[in-house]
XYZ file of C-alpha atoms in Angstrom:
270
model
C 58.400 96.665 61.124
C 58.062 98.645 64.341
C 59.877 101.926 64.658
C 61.306 101.110 68.098
C 63.746 98.338 67.039
C 64.765 100.361 63.954
C 65.573 103.382 66.115
C 67.562 101.226 68.569
C 69.541 99.601 65.750
C 70.267 103.023 64.248
C 71.407 104.392 67.612
C 73.654 101.370 68.183
C 75.132 101.777 64.665
C 75.893 105.444 65.300
C 77.452 104.675 68.671
C 79.430 101.871 67.066
C 80.939 104.359 64.607
C 81.689 106.786 67.446
C 83.274 103.984 69.469
C 85.311 102.866 66.443
C 86.602 106.400 65.828
C 87.411 106.808 69.528
C 89.292 103.521 69.709
C 91.157 104.042 66.416
C 92.386 107.427 67.611
C 93.972 105.866 70.676
C 95.256 102.549 69.353
C 98.973 101.890 69.576
C 101.067 101.776 66.441
C 101.051 98.483 64.593
C 97.379 97.700 65.285
C 95.595 96.680 62.086
C 92.223 98.002 60.949
C 90.674 94.562 61.368
C 91.792 94.397 65.016
C 90.344 97.874 65.655
C 87.045 96.891 64.016
C 86.878 93.640 65.977
C 87.668 95.410 69.249
C 85.071 98.126 68.590
C 82.473 95.504 67.632
C 82.879 93.436 70.791
C 82.954 96.505 73.052
C 79.828 97.854 71.326
C 78.128 94.469 71.613
C 78.945 94.374 75.347
C 77.596 97.924 75.702
C 74.432 96.922 73.810
C 73.889 93.991 76.201
C 74.443 96.298 79.179
C 71.868 98.789 77.899
C 69.508 95.933 77.005
C 69.611 94.650 80.592
C 69.163 98.163 81.974
C 66.126 98.670 79.693
C 64.171 96.391 82.024
C 63.899 99.407 84.337
C 61.482 100.842 81.745
C 59.517 97.661 81.075
C 59.895 94.125 79.812
C 60.961 94.310 76.152
C 62.512 92.149 73.376
C 66.016 93.571 73.926
C 65.988 92.543 77.589
C 64.655 89.101 76.657
C 67.433 88.720 74.063
C 70.117 89.601 76.634
C 68.501 87.358 79.246
C 68.259 84.360 76.916
C 71.806 84.916 75.642
C 73.119 85.022 79.223
C 71.267 81.840 80.183
C 72.393 80.052 77.020
C 76.035 81.072 77.354
C 76.041 80.168 81.068
C 74.526 76.738 80.376
C 76.998 76.071 77.573
C 79.925 77.229 79.706
C 78.999 75.015 82.673
C 78.300 72.087 80.352
C 81.749 72.393 78.762
C 83.368 72.867 82.172
C 81.577 69.803 83.549
C 82.530 67.707 80.533
C 86.234 68.518 80.686
C 86.609 68.480 84.489
C 84.177 65.720 85.487
C 84.060 63.329 82.527
C 87.483 63.844 80.969
C 89.263 64.727 84.213
C 87.791 62.100 86.560
C 85.594 59.523 84.837
C 87.329 58.512 81.605
C 90.763 57.862 83.220
C 89.105 55.354 85.575
C 86.740 53.492 83.249
C 88.362 53.352 79.806
C 91.956 53.330 78.626
C 90.833 54.014 75.045
C 88.967 57.185 76.011
C 91.912 58.279 78.167
C 94.260 57.925 75.204
C 91.737 59.707 72.949
C 91.565 62.743 75.245
C 95.282 62.489 76.095
C 94.821 62.121 79.861
C 96.783 59.634 82.003
C 94.963 56.323 82.554
C 94.466 55.582 86.283
C 93.156 52.013 86.024
C 89.653 50.580 85.944
C 87.521 51.280 89.028
C 84.017 49.740 88.748
C 82.422 52.005 91.359
C 83.068 54.944 88.999
C 80.331 53.514 86.752
C 77.688 54.488 89.332
C 77.733 58.301 88.597
C 77.176 57.913 84.815
C 74.440 55.365 85.534
C 72.718 57.899 87.814
C 73.172 60.538 85.110
C 71.494 58.338 82.521
C 68.673 57.597 84.970
C 68.306 61.341 85.553
C 67.902 61.898 81.803
C 64.871 59.587 81.911
C 63.089 62.726 83.081
C 62.764 63.575 79.394
C 60.763 60.388 78.773
C 56.995 60.780 79.285
C 56.569 57.173 80.456
C 59.876 56.579 82.240
C 60.116 59.914 84.023
C 59.458 58.316 87.401
C 62.804 56.461 87.203
C 64.639 59.788 87.431
C 63.292 60.249 90.967
C 65.796 57.688 92.263
C 68.757 59.668 90.949
C 67.196 62.948 92.077
C 66.602 61.544 95.573
C 70.233 60.380 95.715
C 71.479 63.839 94.659
C 69.282 65.672 97.170
C 70.156 63.304 99.994
C 73.884 63.410 99.261
C 73.892 67.207 98.986
C 72.001 67.578 102.258
C 74.283 65.117 104.038
C 77.470 66.776 102.796
C 76.302 70.323 103.509
C 74.870 69.655 106.962
C 78.248 69.444 108.796
C 79.514 72.503 106.905
C 76.467 74.579 107.795
C 76.594 73.431 111.415
C 80.260 74.388 111.633
C 80.080 77.737 109.786
C 76.539 79.018 110.474
C 75.768 77.529 113.874
C 78.779 76.626 115.983
C 80.907 79.451 114.580
C 78.161 82.027 115.237
C 77.706 80.809 118.812
C 81.435 80.761 119.542
C 81.747 84.314 118.155
C 79.453 85.572 120.945
C 81.632 84.076 123.703
C 84.063 86.906 124.171
C 85.505 88.612 127.268
C 83.721 91.755 128.470
C 87.006 93.037 129.909
C 89.524 93.000 127.084
C 93.169 92.725 128.213
C 92.139 93.786 131.717
C 95.137 94.584 133.943
C 93.484 96.737 136.584
C 91.945 100.191 136.779
C 95.342 101.901 136.869
C 96.424 100.408 133.562
C 92.965 101.038 132.084
C 92.847 104.776 132.881
C 96.505 105.379 132.107
C 96.062 103.873 128.615
C 92.595 105.291 127.970
C 92.147 105.856 124.231
C 89.347 106.114 121.667
C 91.375 104.214 119.082
C 89.509 101.440 117.249
C 92.125 98.949 118.428
C 92.150 100.324 121.980
C 90.995 98.583 125.133
C 87.983 100.863 125.755
C 86.537 100.415 122.245
C 87.139 96.671 122.422
C 85.263 96.402 125.725
C 82.344 98.524 124.436
C 82.180 96.452 121.240
C 82.025 93.186 123.167
C 79.447 94.665 125.559
C 77.195 95.751 122.644
C 77.447 92.263 121.110
C 76.601 90.616 124.423
C 73.631 92.901 125.161
C 72.418 92.697 121.528
C 72.498 88.905 121.449
C 70.886 88.639 124.888
C 68.041 91.064 124.030
C 67.571 89.458 120.609
C 67.074 86.085 122.274
C 64.589 87.679 124.674
C 62.531 88.959 121.718
C 62.181 85.412 120.353
C 61.253 83.962 123.769
C 57.457 83.695 123.616
C 56.844 81.557 126.730
C 56.753 84.682 128.907
C 54.703 87.824 128.413
C 56.795 90.737 127.146
C 56.196 93.336 129.853
C 58.203 95.017 132.573
C 61.978 94.564 132.432
C 61.480 91.573 130.130
C 59.479 93.771 127.737
C 62.187 96.465 127.787
C 64.769 93.857 126.809
C 62.436 92.557 124.084
C 61.923 96.043 122.623
C 65.651 96.695 122.712
C 66.110 93.373 120.902
C 63.760 94.649 118.175
C 65.938 97.756 117.761
C 69.041 95.581 117.525
C 67.395 93.426 114.861
C 66.220 96.443 112.864
C 69.693 98.016 112.962
C 71.195 94.698 111.819
C 68.689 94.312 108.987
C 69.227 97.929 107.958
C 72.999 97.464 107.876
C 72.612 94.297 105.785
C 70.243 96.063 103.390
C 72.581 99.049 103.134
C 75.492 96.725 102.393
C 73.445 95.041 99.658
C 72.432 98.389 98.139
C 76.049 99.563 98.271
C 77.097 96.428 96.379
C 74.462 97.035 93.697
C 75.488 100.689 93.374
C 79.092 99.557 92.986
C 78.009 97.274 90.109
C 76.105 100.173 88.513
C 79.138 102.455 88.775
C 81.251 99.743 87.161
C 78.881 99.404 84.208
C 78.604 103.196 83.762
C 82.394 103.421 83.816
C 82.504 100.746 81.127
C 79.996 102.635 78.958
C 81.626 106.057 79.307
C 85.267 104.948 79.291
C 85.770 101.612 77.526
C 82.984 102.148 75.001
C 82.698 105.867 74.262
C 86.071 106.995 75.597
C 84.615 110.052 77.314
C 86.627 109.608 80.519
C 90.274 110.561 80.239
């Protein structure tokens, strides 16, 4: 047996004992030894999975593969159970069989023959497992892909296309009531009129120069080239902000896991 797994198991056992002692010292009165052991075991197991996932930073190893396979298996089982109880028991059985509705104790809604189409497509989709009848599953797969594309197209057009375009149509002069009102209420507040006008102006110029960069029917030189280069800067700043936001989210996840290891597991943070 390799020394590596033995060392890891020994380290986990030692940390389990430390975690158990830490948790038993802070448990409220009335908590049994079995509950403390169970709590320490599950917290240690969660910490082991966290360290196993983080071990991928070193290299691919059996501990990372174990955590990865466990995550995939648990996720598949969870979604399968959720789909069974919400889709089959919640929607299908009450509309195709009174016996099954009574068996699962859900109210019977009456027989609707068109509800037999989804399970038929599901059975056809399972033909994928058959070496000779796998081609039949393409009909169900084509129906799923076509239906998904048709349902998502209006949503994407509304949220990612029309909404984005309408967000760029904004007044350059926010709440404009004349120069006298503008200078008398001049403020650098984020909700002020000056900041609002500058924000809308930056969005307008950024969108306009970004469109110029992607206009390839005219050579990018002169004033057109200046606008194109400024569009590149706008795009780079946008990509940098998006990347920074993504990195910040990942760092937040890392801080959460480190807090779990040092506080919930080892109890080092008071």
